[in-house]
Backbone as a ProteinNet text record, in pm:
[ID]
protein_1_A
[PRIMARY]
MSEPLSLPDRILKLLQIFRVVYDFDNKSFNLKEDQASEFGTLWRSIVNDLIWSPGTLIYIPDETERKSAKRLIDLIWEIQDAEEIFDQMASGGYSGLMVSIVGDYIDRAKMLKPTVISIHAQNSEFKAYFEEAMMAWLHGLNSSSLILCGSIIEDMIKTQLYNIDPKLLVNLANKGHREKNKELFKLIETAFSHHIIDKEGKETAHLIRKLRNDAVHKLKKVSEEETYRAILDTKELIEKILTIP
[TERTIARY]
-8937.3	-8775.2	-8821	-8714.2	-8688.9	-8681.6	-8720.1	-8716.3	-8577.9	-8495.7	-8349.5	-8361.9	-8242.4	-8242.9	-8266.1	-8309.1	-8292.9	-8158	-8151.2	-7998.4	-7987.1	-8060.8	-8074.1	-7998.6	-8100	-8069.1	-7956.2	-7908	-7781.4	-7663.9	-7670.2	-7572.2	-7560.4	-7686.2	-7677.2	-7631.7	-7654.8	-7596.1	-7446.6	-7390	-7282.2	-7211.2	-7264.2	-7235	-7218.3	-7300.8	-7305.4	-7193.5	-7161.4	-7053.1	-6938.6	-6923.4	-6807.3	-6776.1	-6864.6	-6818.3	-6798.3	-6830.6	-6777.3	-6626.9	-6606.2	-6480.8	-6349.6	-6408.1	-6295.7	-6198.5	-6085.6	-6024.2	-5974.1	-6032.4	-6017.7	-5855.2	-5808.4	-5681.7	-5577.8	-5585.1	-5491.4	-5522.2	-5657.4	-5695.5	-5679.9	-5759.3	-5752.9	-5873.7	-5882.4	-6011.4	-5973.6	-6055.6	-6037.5	-6147.6	-6140.8	-6277.1	-6258.9	-6359.8	-6366.6	-6386	-6409.6	-6430.4	-6561.6	-6656.5	-6791.1	-6845.7	-6779.6	-6787.9	-6725.6	-6612.8	-6530.2	-6623.7	-6681.9	-6777.1	-6920.6	-6964.8	-7084.4	-7056.8	-6892.7	-6880	-6843.5	-6794.2	-6749	-6890.1	-6951.2	-7099.3	-7164.7	-7192.2	-7270.4	-7171.3	-7058.6	-6996.3	-7012.8	-6980.4	-6999.1	-7161.3	-7229.1	-7379.5	-7394.5	-7353	-7376.4	-7291.7	-7167	-7099.1	-7166.3	-7260	-7291.2	-7405.9	-7499.8	-7619.1	-7593	-7477.3	-7448	-7367.8	-7312.9	-7280.6	-7392.4	-7495	-7614.7	-7672.2	-7678.1	-7770	-7697.4	-7612.4	-7533	-7628.5	-7606.5	-7696.4	-7832.3	-7830.1	-7963.2	-8004.3	-8136.1	-8157.7	-8163.1	-8115.3	-8091.8	-8155.2	-8267.4	-8357.8	-8323.9	-8248.7	-8237.8	-8278.1	-8384	-8446.4	-8373.4	-8298.1	-8220.2	-8133.7	-8088.9	-8008	-7867.8	-7846.6	-7709.3	-7678.2	-7741.6	-7745	-7696.7	-7787	-7765	-7623.9	-7569.4	-7433.3	-7340.6	-7339.9	-7257.2	-7277.7	-7384.9	-7385.3	-7345.7	-7350.9	-7274	-7135.8	-7076.2	-6941.6	-6880.4	-6949.8	-6918.6	-6934.7	-7036.7	-7066.6	-6928.2	-6891.9	-6768.2	-6640.6	-6610.7	-6530.4	-6532.6	-6620.1	-6648.7	-6603.7	-6654	-6614.6	-6460	-6387.2	-6245.8	-6155	-6227.5	-6138.9	-6134.8	-6304	-6287.8	-6219	-6146.7	-6026.3	-6119	-6152.9	-6219.3	-6177.8	-6041.9	-6008.4	-6044.6	-6049.6	-6090.6	-6257.5	-6311.4	-6456.5	-6502.5	-6424.8	-6458.4	-6396.8	-6299.6	-6272.9	-6355.6	-6408.6	-6520	-6627.8	-6688.6	-6823.7	-6793	-6678.1	-6662.9	-6634.9	-6591.7	-6569.6	-6701.8	-6774.2	-6949.7	-6925.4	-6849.7	-6887.8	-6980.7	-7018.8	-7136.2	-7278.2	-7288.4	-7390.7	-7424.7	-7315.2	-7300.3	-7367.1	-7330	-7408.4	-7376.2	-7240.6	-7230	-7272.4	-7280.8	-7323	-7498.3	-7553.5	-7701.6	-7732.8	-7645.8	-7669.4	-7661.6	-7547.2	-7515.3	-7641.1	-7671.9	-7761.6	-7917.5	-7961.6	-8062	-8050.9	-7951.6	-7909	-7918	-7862.5	-7871	-8006.4	-8079.7	-8226.9	-8320.4	-8287.6	-8365.9	-8307.8	-8204	-8149.9	-8184.5	-8213.2	-8250.5	-8412.8	-8468.2	-8624.8	-8599.4	-8497.7	-8498.6	-8452.4	-8547.4	-8513.3	-8536.8	-8461.1	-8459	-8629.9	-8665.5	-8816.7	-8830	-8913.9	-8959.8	-9068.2	-9045.4	-9182	-9181.6	-9314.2	-9370.3	-9365.8	-9308.3	-9294.2	-9144	-9106	-8959.7	-8931.7	-8879	-8851.4	-8710.1	-8645.8	-8473.6	-8445.3	-8503.7	-8440.8	-8567.2	-8658.5	-8749.8	-8725.4	-8808.2	-8783.3	-8839.6	-8920.8	-8967.6	-8877.5	-8797.4	-8683.2	-8589.1	-8548.5	-8478	-8521	-8662.1	-8730.7	-8758.9	-8802.6	-8815.8	-8709.9	-8595.6	-8460.6	-8403.7	-8445	-8405.7	-8484.7	-8603.1	-8720.5	-8660.9	-8618.9	-8566.5	-8429.7	-8344.1	-8205.7	-8232.8	-8356.4	-8378.1	-8421.3	-8521.3	-8574.2	-8469.6	-8381.4	-8284.4	-8201.8	-8187.4	-8077.8	-8187.6	-8300.6	-8390.4	-8469.5	-8463.1	-8524.8	-8671.1	-8741.8	-8905.6	-8959.7	-8954.4	-9028.3	-8993.9	-8859.4	-8817.4	-8860.8	-8860.8	-8907.1	-9070	-9132.6	-9295.8	-9311.4	-9204.8	-9226.7	-9234.7	-9121.5	-9086.2	-9182.4	-9256.6	-9361.9	-9466	-9488	-9594.5	-9570.3	-9436.2	-9402.2	-9420	-9380	-9385.6	-9530.7	-9639.3	-9814.3	-9809.1	-9789.1	-9827.6	-9774.1	-9658.7	-9572.5	-9662.2	-9699.1	-9764.7	-9900.3	-9991.7	-10122.9	-10116.4	-10034.7	-10033.1	-10019.8	-9885.1	-9847.1	-9989.9	-10049.6	-10171	-10289.5	-10319.7	-10410.2	-10401.4	-10261.5	-10211.6	-10241.7	-10221.3	-10247	-10363.5	-10492.8	-10606.8	-10664.9	-10632.7	-10676.5	-10581	-10489	-10425.4	-10493	-10621.3	-10687	-10756.3	-10739.6	-10767.4	-10667.9	-10552	-10457.8	-10459.6	-10566.1	-10593.2	-10732.9	-10783.9	-10886.9	-10962.4	-11086.5	-11172.2	-11148.6	-11117.2	-11095.1	-11239.5	-11247.2	-11346.7	-11350.3	-11459.7	-11421.1	-11331.8	-11231.3	-11159.3	-11028	-11029	-10903.6	-10842.3	-10722.8	-10643	-10640.7	-10628.2	-10640.7	-10524.9	-10535.2	-10448.7	-10443.7	-10291.6	-10283.2	-10353	-10421.8	-10471.7	-10385.7	-10424.5	-10345.5	-10364.6	-10280.2	-10275.3	-10401.3	-10467	-10606.3	-10717.1	-10698.4	-10791.6	-10757.5	-10606.8	-10566.2	-10603.7	-10591.2	-10596	-10798.8	-10843.4	-10996.4	-11049.5	-10966.1	-10971.8	-10909.3	-10826.6	-10758.4	-10863.9	-10926.9	-11031	-11147.2	-11183.7	-11318.3	-11262.3	-11151.4	-11108.7	-11054.3	-11080.7	-11035	-10887.4	-10808.9	-10653.4	-10627.2	-10695.2	-10682.6	-10827	-10828.1	-10967.3	-10952.1	-11072.1	-11115	-10987.7	-10937.2	-10840.2	-10717.7	-10678.3	-10566.8	-10587.8	-10729.4	-10769.9	-10756.8	-10801.8	-10765.7	-10593.6	-10530.8	-10397.2	-10343.1	-10359.9	-10303.7	-10334.1	-10432.3	-10493.4	-10422	-10410	-10363.9	-10184.3	-10112.9	-9983.5	-9988.1	-10059.6	-10068.3	-10127	-10178.1	-10207.4	-10091.5	-10022.8	-9925.7	-9785.9	-9770.3	-9671.5	-9722.5	-9867.2	-9896.8	-9863.9	-9912.3	-9900.9	-9746.3	-9650.2	-9502.8	-9449.6	-9479.1	-9430.8	-9505.4	-9651.9	-9720.2	-9758.1	-9791.9	-9831.4	-9721.4	-9595.9	-9458.2	-9479.7	-9569.1	-9607.8	-9479.8	-9450.8	-9353.2	-9425.9	-9387.2	-9413	-9335.4	-9366.6	-9276.6	-9215.1	-9085.6	-9046.8	-9107.7	-9180.5	-9311	-9369.4	-9437.9	-9548.3	-9488.3	-9381.4	-9298.4	-9262.3	-9201.6	-9184.5	-9274.2	-9403	-9528.5	-9549.6	-9541.4	-9591.2	-9510.3	-9392.1	-9290.2	-9350.7	-9351.2	-9401.4	-9529.9	-9633.9	-9741.9	-9770.8	-9657.7	-9626	-9615.3	-9489.7	-9456.5	-9569.7	-9661.1	-9755	-9874.2	-9892.9	-10003.4	-9949.5	-9815.6	-9752.7	-9760.3	-9735.1	-9762.2	-9878.2	-9977.7	-10123.7	-10172.4	-10115.8	-10148.5	-10068.4	-9988	-9899.5	-9952.8	-10012.4	-10043.4	-10198.2	-10282.6	-10409	-10435.7	-10515.9	-10520.4	-10619.8
-4144	-4182.2	-4151.3	-4052.6	-4054.6	-4153.9	-4159.5	-4267.1	-4239.4	-4362	-4342.1	-4322.4	-4248.5	-4174.6	-4295.5	-4249.1	-4314.2	-4301.3	-4401.5	-4408.2	-4266	-4239.8	-4113.1	-3976.3	-3992.2	-3878.4	-3873.5	-3988.1	-4011.8	-3976.1	-3991	-3969.7	-3806.2	-3723	-3617.4	-3538	-3622	-3534.1	-3570.4	-3665.7	-3695.3	-3599.6	-3567.9	-3487.7	-3317.5	-3318.5	-3177.5	-3160.8	-3263.7	-3248.7	-3260.9	-3321.5	-3314	-3184.2	-3120.3	-2977.8	-2867.3	-2902.7	-2832.4	-2851.8	-2974	-3028.1	-3027.7	-3076.9	-3086.4	-2961.6	-2970.5	-2853.8	-2902.5	-2848.3	-2886.8	-2826.8	-2733.8	-2680.6	-2791.3	-2819.7	-2929.3	-3087.6	-3089.1	-3225.4	-3290.3	-3236.5	-3287.6	-3267	-3339.8	-3312.2	-3252.6	-3133.4	-3091	-3098.4	-3226.7	-3262.1	-3246.1	-3182.6	-3173.3	-3296.6	-3317.3	-3448.4	-3493.1	-3387.2	-3435.7	-3457.7	-3403.9	-3406.9	-3537.8	-3573.2	-3695.6	-3816.9	-3785.6	-3925.2	-3932.1	-3828.3	-3837.8	-3894.1	-3799.8	-3846.4	-4014.4	-4044.4	-4215	-4297.2	-4232.8	-4329	-4325.8	-4224.6	-4206	-4299.8	-4258.4	-4354.2	-4480.8	-4542	-4685	-4742.9	-4654.8	-4696.8	-4719.4	-4645.8	-4605.1	-4735.9	-4748.4	-4868.3	-4992.2	-5023.9	-5112.1	-5136.8	-5046.3	-5055.9	-5080.5	-5034.6	-5080.6	-5197.8	-5260.4	-5380.9	-5496.2	-5462.7	-5534.7	-5551.9	-5410.1	-5406.5	-5338	-5410.5	-5365.2	-5330.7	-5233.8	-5175.8	-5141.2	-5122.5	-5063.3	-4927.8	-4888.8	-4740.6	-4638.4	-4526.3	-4433.5	-4295.4	-4262.3	-4163.1	-4006.8	-3898.4	-3810.4	-3713.9	-3640.5	-3580.9	-3428	-3380.9	-3272	-3294.7	-3231.8	-3268.3	-3252.2	-3132.7	-3113.8	-3180.1	-3206.2	-3285.4	-3438	-3487.9	-3596.3	-3641.3	-3522.8	-3559.8	-3547.5	-3474	-3458	-3601.6	-3640	-3784.8	-3883.6	-3899.5	-4001.6	-3981.9	-3850.9	-3836.6	-3867.1	-3858.9	-3910.9	-4069.4	-4117	-4273.8	-4320.9	-4281.3	-4320.4	-4323.1	-4225.8	-4159.1	-4271	-4314.4	-4427.4	-4546.2	-4568.3	-4715	-4716.4	-4608	-4612.1	-4605.4	-4540.9	-4571.7	-4721.1	-4762.8	-4907.3	-4987.2	-5075.5	-5169	-5298.5	-5351.7	-5470.7	-5594.6	-5610.9	-5716.5	-5700.5	-5592.5	-5570.4	-5583.8	-5541.1	-5555.9	-5706.4	-5804	-5961.8	-6007.9	-5978.2	-6013.1	-5996.5	-5880.9	-5825.4	-5901.4	-5950.1	-6007.2	-6157.9	-6214.7	-6369.4	-6387.4	-6288.2	-6306.2	-6229.6	-6202	-6183.7	-6023.4	-5951.7	-5804.4	-5781.8	-5636	-5570.5	-5665.2	-5679.5	-5730	-5850.3	-5942.3	-6086.3	-6125.8	-6030.4	-6079.1	-6190.2	-6257.9	-6372.3	-6489.6	-6481.9	-6585.5	-6585.8	-6456.1	-6465.3	-6511.7	-6470.8	-6532.6	-6675.6	-6716.7	-6874.6	-6969.7	-6897.3	-6976.5	-6958.5	-6864.5	-6850	-6953.1	-6948.6	-7012	-7198.1	-7229.6	-7369.6	-7374.3	-7334.4	-7346	-7376.3	-7293.8	-7304.8	-7422.6	-7452.1	-7572	-7714.6	-7709.7	-7830.5	-7844.1	-7764.8	-7784.1	-7824.1	-7773.9	-7810.9	-7938.7	-8007.1	-8162.8	-8148.9	-8233.2	-8241.4	-8276.4	-8225.5	-8200.3	-8306.8	-8415.3	-8502.3	-8464.5	-8464.9	-8397.5	-8529.2	-8523.3	-8602.7	-8569.7	-8463.9	-8446.2	-8395.4	-8427.1	-8413.5	-8236.2	-8181.4	-8042	-8008.6	-8109.5	-8096.8	-7971.9	-7948.8	-7846.4	-7725	-7717.3	-7619	-7505.9	-7389.9	-7270.6	-7264.8	-7374.9	-7396.2	-7462.2	-7545.9	-7590.8	-7474.3	-7384.3	-7273.8	-7173.8	-7157.2	-7049.3	-7119.8	-7238.5	-7310.1	-7309.7	-7366.1	-7400.6	-7225.5	-7133.4	-7025.4	-6971.9	-6985.9	-6961.6	-7031.6	-7140.4	-7233.8	-7153.2	-7110.4	-7074.3	-6914.1	-6835.7	-6714	-6732.5	-6843.9	-6878.1	-6919.5	-6985.8	-7033.5	-6938.2	-6831.5	-6706.6	-6595.1	-6648.2	-6546.7	-6434.2	-6461.8	-6359.5	-6402.6	-6391.4	-6452.1	-6378	-6245.6	-6180.9	-6215.5	-6220.5	-6284.3	-6396.3	-6499.2	-6634.7	-6608.6	-6530.3	-6541.8	-6474.9	-6364.5	-6288.2	-6420.3	-6515.7	-6595.5	-6694.3	-6740.4	-6848.6	-6783.9	-6645.5	-6567.3	-6577	-6585.5	-6576.8	-6710.7	-6818.1	-6933.9	-6990.5	-6946.4	-6972	-6891.3	-6759.9	-6664.3	-6730.7	-6782.3	-6795.9	-6941.6	-7043	-7168.9	-7145	-7068.6	-7041.8	-6972.4	-6857.6	-6792.9	-6878.3	-6987.2	-7104.7	-7175.4	-7205.4	-7303.1	-7228.6	-7115.6	-7048.7	-6993.8	-6971.4	-6936.5	-7050.6	-7179.2	-7288.8	-7317.9	-7270.3	-7275.6	-7169.5	-7043.6	-6944.5	-6795.5	-6750.6	-6655	-6513.8	-6508.5	-6404	-6407.4	-6540.8	-6549.6	-6455.8	-6412.8	-6360.6	-6205.2	-6145.5	-6010.7	-5961.8	-5855.6	-5816	-5771.8	-5814.1	-5738.4	-5593.1	-5529.8	-5364.9	-5292.3	-5184.3	-5129	-5041.5	-4969.6	-4915.2	-4788.4	-4801.2	-4686.2	-4690.6	-4836.5	-4858.3	-4986.3	-4993.1	-5075.9	-5207.4	-5352.1	-5446.4	-5463.5	-5502.1	-5488.5	-5658.3	-5678.8	-5843.4	-5824.8	-5931.3	-5969.3	-5961.4	-5915.9	-5968.9	-6083.1	-6110.7	-6266.1	-6310.5	-6219.1	-6257.4	-6317.3	-6252.6	-6279	-6394.6	-6412.6	-6515.5	-6642.4	-6648.6	-6749.3	-6798.1	-6707.7	-6710.5	-6790	-6719.9	-6757.8	-6905.5	-6949.6	-7092.6	-7164.2	-7135.1	-7200	-7232.3	-7153	-7151	-7237.8	-7239.3	-7327.9	-7477.5	-7506.9	-7651.4	-7660.6	-7560.7	-7563.2	-7601.2	-7535.1	-7589.6	-7626.1	-7681.1	-7708.7	-7613.7	-7648	-7578.7	-7505.4	-7645.1	-7656.6	-7565.6	-7568.3	-7524.6	-7360	-7353.4	-7195.5	-7119.3	-7189.8	-7138.6	-7127.3	-7240.2	-7243.9	-7140	-7114	-7001.4	-6893.3	-6841.7	-6711.5	-6678.1	-6790.8	-6772.2	-6743.8	-6797	-6741.1	-6633	-6588.6	-6445.7	-6351	-6371.9	-6274.1	-6265	-6371.6	-6367.4	-6302	-6306.3	-6206.7	-6061.3	-6034.3	-5880.6	-5829.4	-5937.7	-5869.2	-5815.3	-5960.6	-5876.2	-5774.4	-5756.2	-5673	-5549.4	-5527	-5418	-5346	-5436.8	-5386.6	-5383.9	-5442.8	-5472	-5538.2	-5637.5	-5732.9	-5820.1	-5867.6	-5948.5	-6107.9	-6190.1	-6331.1	-6423.2	-6507.8	-6590.2	-6690.9	-6740.5	-6844.8	-6967.8	-6999.7	-7133.3	-7114.4	-6976.3	-6952.5	-6965.1	-6894.2	-6890.3	-7032.6	-7140.5	-7254.4	-7325.8	-7294.9	-7376.5	-7336.5	-7193.7	-7152.2	-7211.2	-7217.7	-7283.2	-7417.4	-7528.6	-7644.7	-7652.4	-7591.1	-7562.3	-7527.5	-7411.9	-7384.5	-7512.7	-7579.9	-7689.4	-7809.6	-7825.9	-7935.3	-7875.9	-7725.6	-7686.2	-7682.6	-7675.1	-7661.4	-7827.8	-7919.9	-8090.5	-8101.8	-8048.5	-8074.1	-8033.3	-7880.1	-7856.6	-7922.6	-7961	-8007.4	-8167.9	-8226	-8362.2	-8380	-8274	-8277.3	-8301	-8406.3	-8469.4	-8368
12743.9	12705.6	12551	12499.6	12335.8	12258.4	12134.5	12035.9	11980.9	11956.6	11897.9	11781.6	11729.5	11614.9	11478.5	11379.4	11273.7	11194.6	11111.5	11040.2	10956.6	10908.4	10825.8	10922.6	11039.2	11109.2	11182	11208.4	11299.7	11204.1	11076.2	10966.6	10954.5	10960.6	10942.6	11092	11179	11309.1	11298.1	11264	11261.2	11146.3	11053.5	10959.4	11024.9	11102.7	11169.9	11248.9	11342.2	11414.5	11341	11261.6	11131.1	11110.8	11056.1	10975.1	11086.1	11230	11328.5	11386.1	11382	11431.4	11338.5	11204.4	11113.9	11043.9	11057.7	11005	10878.6	10757.9	10636	10578.7	10652.2	10614	10636.1	10766.4	10818.3	10831.1	10779.1	10752.9	10869.3	10996.8	11123.4	11202.8	11310.1	11397.1	11521.1	11558.9	11698.4	11783	11833.5	11879.3	12055.2	12114.1	12290.5	12324	12448.5	12529.3	12471.3	12501.1	12487.2	12342.3	12260.2	12118.8	12043.8	12129.3	12080.2	12119.8	12224.8	12288.5	12186.9	12172.2	12066.2	11935.1	11889.6	11763.2	11768.3	11851.1	11833	11866.9	11949.4	11951.7	11808.7	11751.2	11632.4	11509.9	11519.7	11409	11429.2	11558	11572.5	11551.7	11570.5	11537.4	11387.6	11321.8	11182.8	11111.3	11149.4	11102	11129.8	11254.7	11301.6	11215	11187.5	11071.2	10942.8	10895.2	10754.7	10742.6	10859.1	10858.3	10859.4	10942.7	10953.6	10837.2	10744.1	10643.7	10541.8	10457.7	10359.9	10241.7	10162.5	10077.5	10093	10219.7	10271.7	10188.5	10191.2	10137.6	10256.3	10225	10307.9	10244.6	10303.4	10223.8	10322.5	10221.9	10269.2	10162.3	10182.3	10110.5	10007	10131.1	10070.1	9996.3	9859.8	9769.1	9812.7	9882.2	9942	10059.1	10150	10256.1	10221.7	10114.1	10020	10010.9	9924.1	9853.2	9963.1	10073.6	10183.7	10291.5	10299.3	10360.8	10272	10142.4	10073.6	10091.8	10075.8	10097.5	10242.1	10334.5	10479.2	10465.7	10423.3	10426.4	10346.5	10225.8	10158.9	10263.5	10324.3	10424.6	10514.1	10568.9	10674.7	10611	10503.9	10448.2	10397.5	10373.1	10363	10457.2	10560.6	10715	10748.6	10771.8	10821.3	10758	10812.9	10766.6	10740.1	10606.2	10586.8	10665.3	10700.3	10796	10940.5	10986.2	11112.1	11118.3	11019.3	11039.6	11031.2	10946.6	10946.9	11083.4	11126.5	11250.1	11357.6	11357.5	11464.3	11443.4	11321	11302	11326.9	11305.3	11334.9	11492.2	11555.6	11685.4	11807.1	11713.5	11800.7	11811.2	11729	11748.6	11647.5	11624.5	11533	11608	11742.6	11812.8	11780.5	11728.5	11731	11582.1	11500	11367.8	11290.9	11293.4	11235.2	11307.9	11451.9	11548.6	11498.4	11471.4	11455.6	11300.2	11169.6	11065.5	11037.5	11118.5	11108.5	11172.6	11303	11386.5	11299	11225.5	11143.9	11037.4	10975.8	10880.8	10895.8	11009.2	11080.4	11094.3	11153.8	11212.3	11078.6	10977.5	10843.4	10768	10778.6	10726.3	10796.7	10901.7	10953.5	10916.4	10869.2	10828.5	10667.5	10589.8	10480	10408.6	10356.9	10301.2	10141.2	10097.9	9933.3	9904.9	9800.2	9766.3	9627.3	9674.1	9585.5	9486.7	9373.3	9262.2	9163.6	9101.2	9032.9	8868.1	8865.9	8704.5	8688.3	8538.2	8513.1	8494.4	8566.7	8584.7	8527.3	8500.7	8518.6	8426.1	8318	8217.1	8193.4	8285.3	8297.7	8389	8326.8	8414.1	8584.9	8592.9	8692.3	8824.8	8775.3	8834.1	8899.4	8831.2	8839.8	8946.3	8906.1	9006.2	9144.7	9127.4	9267.6	9354.3	9289.5	9362.3	9425.1	9331.9	9366.2	9516.2	9492.4	9620.9	9738.2	9732.1	9832.2	9893.8	9793.6	9828	9909.8	9875.5	9882.2	10058.8	10090.6	10193.8	10297.2	10255.8	10305.8	10404.4	10311.1	10364.9	10442.6	10468.4	10534.5	10444.6	10336	10218.1	10182.5	10299.4	10281.3	10187.8	10187.1	10064.9	9894	9915.7	9766.9	9741.8	9853.3	9797.2	9765.1	9821.2	9804.6	9655.1	9640.1	9489.6	9392	9395	9300.3	9312.6	9405.3	9417.7	9373.5	9352.4	9246.9	9135.1	9086.7	8942.4	8908.3	8965.6	8926	8899.7	8995.2	8954	8819.9	8824.1	8730.5	8580.9	8583.1	8451.6	8397.4	8505.2	8460.7	8429.5	8469.3	8468	8320.6	8280.7	8158.3	8033	8079.9	7975.7	7943.4	8022.9	8046.6	7948.8	8005.9	7921.7	7780.3	7769.2	7639.9	7515.6	7573.6	7507.6	7451.1	7567	7538.9	7401.9	7473.8	7376.8	7439.2	7346.9	7396.7	7444.9	7408.8	7436.2	7596.8	7661.8	7780.2	7902.5	7826.7	7914.1	7949.8	7861.4	7868.6	7907.7	7978	8025	7877.5	7871.5	7746.4	7729.7	7610	7628.9	7603.3	7676.7	7650.7	7526.9	7495.5	7369.9	7370.8	7287.7	7292.3	7405.5	7437.8	7530.2	7505.6	7533.8	7495.1	7577	7541.5	7631.6	7732.5	7844	7947.5	8008.6	8011.3	8069	8214.9	8232.7	8335.5	8484.2	8609.7	8697.3	8755.4	8855.7	8919.1	8971.5	9035.3	9092.2	8993.6	8879.3	8762	8685	8672	8622.5	8692.6	8803.9	8909.3	8895	8869.2	8829	8740	8607.1	8475.7	8457.7	8535.3	8534.1	8600	8702.1	8765	8699.9	8604.6	8519.6	8423	8360.2	8239.1	8303.4	8443.3	8460.4	8487.3	8493.5	8491.7	8629.2	8713.6	8862	8927.3	9009.4	9110.3	9209.4	9297.9	9388.5	9500.2	9549.1	9638.6	9574.3	9439.7	9386.7	9380.5	9334	9344.6	9466.8	9583.9	9732.3	9763.9	9705.3	9752.3	9679.3	9538.7	9449.4	9513	9563.6	9620.4	9754.9	9828.3	9981.5	9940.9	9855.4	9830.2	9747.7	9665	9608.1	9719.2	9841.8	9954.4	10035.2	10054.2	10097.4	10058	9915.4	9854.5	9853.2	9829.9	9846.2	9976.5	10075.5	10207.5	10240.1	10197.6	10193.5	10129	9995.6	9894.6	9914.4	9920.8	9884.7	10052.7	10146.6	10277.2	10351.8	10324.5	10417.9	10549	10550.7	10657.8	10661.2	10794.3	10785.2	10807.5	10677.5	10686.3	10751.9	10840	10905.7	10809.7	10857.7	10783.3	10762.7	10862	10854.4	10736	10753.6	10626.7	10494.4	10489.6	10371.8	10296.2	10374.8	10369.6	10314.1	10398.8	10349.6	10196.5	10203.2	10041.5	9951.2	9972.7	9887.8	9831	9931	9912.6	9834.5	9876.3	9835	9666.5	9652.1	9485.6	9405	9476.5	9410.3	9368.2	9488	9481.9	9389.7	9362.2	9263.2	9138	9111.7	8974.2	8929.8	9019.8	9002.8	8950.1	9018.1	8987.2	8839.9	8821.2	8694.3	8559.2	8594.9	8475.6	8456.9	8564.8	8561.3	8540.6	8504.4	8506.1	8370.5	8314.3	8189.8	8095.5
[MASK]
+++++++++++++++++++++++++++++++++++++++++++++++++++++++++++++++++++++++++++++++++++++++++++++++++++++++++++++++++++++++++++++++++++++++++++++++++++++++++++++++++++++++++++++++++++++++++++++++++++++++++++++++++++++++++++++++++++++++++++++++++++++

C-alpha cells in the first residue's frame, strides 16, 4: 500500500493537472472524466489540510514551482467561499474540525481551575507569562506553553543572579574570546549553587527545561497532562524563589 502524498506533493500534482487542463485563452477548464475526479479529490484534500492547519509551512524547494504553488493556493482561497467554509466546519465538515476543536477545548477546560498563588504577581511579567502559558495550553499549544514556562524560569533566575552579581549571568571568557550568556542548563546549576533554588527546585527546573527542549528541538509530542503539570510546577518553583529569605 503506497504512502499518502504529502501536502506539498498534492499541491504540485494539482498544479500539473491544472497546467494541462486549463485553457488560459478562454479562462476555462477542459477536464476529462478521470481528470475531473482526480482534480476534485486533490482540491478537496488540499482545502481540508489548509483549514485544519491554517498558516502551515509548505516546503517546495524549486523557486519556479514554489511561485506557481503560491498562485494556486491564492486561487483556491479566492474560489472557496468563506461562509461555505464556516458552515461546513460548524456542521461537521472537514472531518469534524469544529467538533474536534470544541471537544478538546472542553476536555482541557474541565482540568483548568483557578491557580492560587502565595505571591503578589498582579503587576509582574510573571502573571502575564503564566496566564499566556495557560491560554496556550487551553488551546492545545503544548509546545508554546513549555516555551513560556522555560522563559519564566530563565527570566526569574537571571533576575535573582543579577541581584547577587551580574557576572553570574555569563560564562567566563577564554583568552581572546567574548563572554557569552549562560544557557538555561548552566543558569539552573548556578542558581542552585547560590541557594536561589533547592535540590527539588533544581530537579523541577531541569525537568521543565528537558520537556521544552524535547518539544522544540526534538519535535517530540508532549502530552497535555505533562504540559499542564509543567505549568503548575513552574508556578510553584517561582513561588519558592520569591519567598526564599
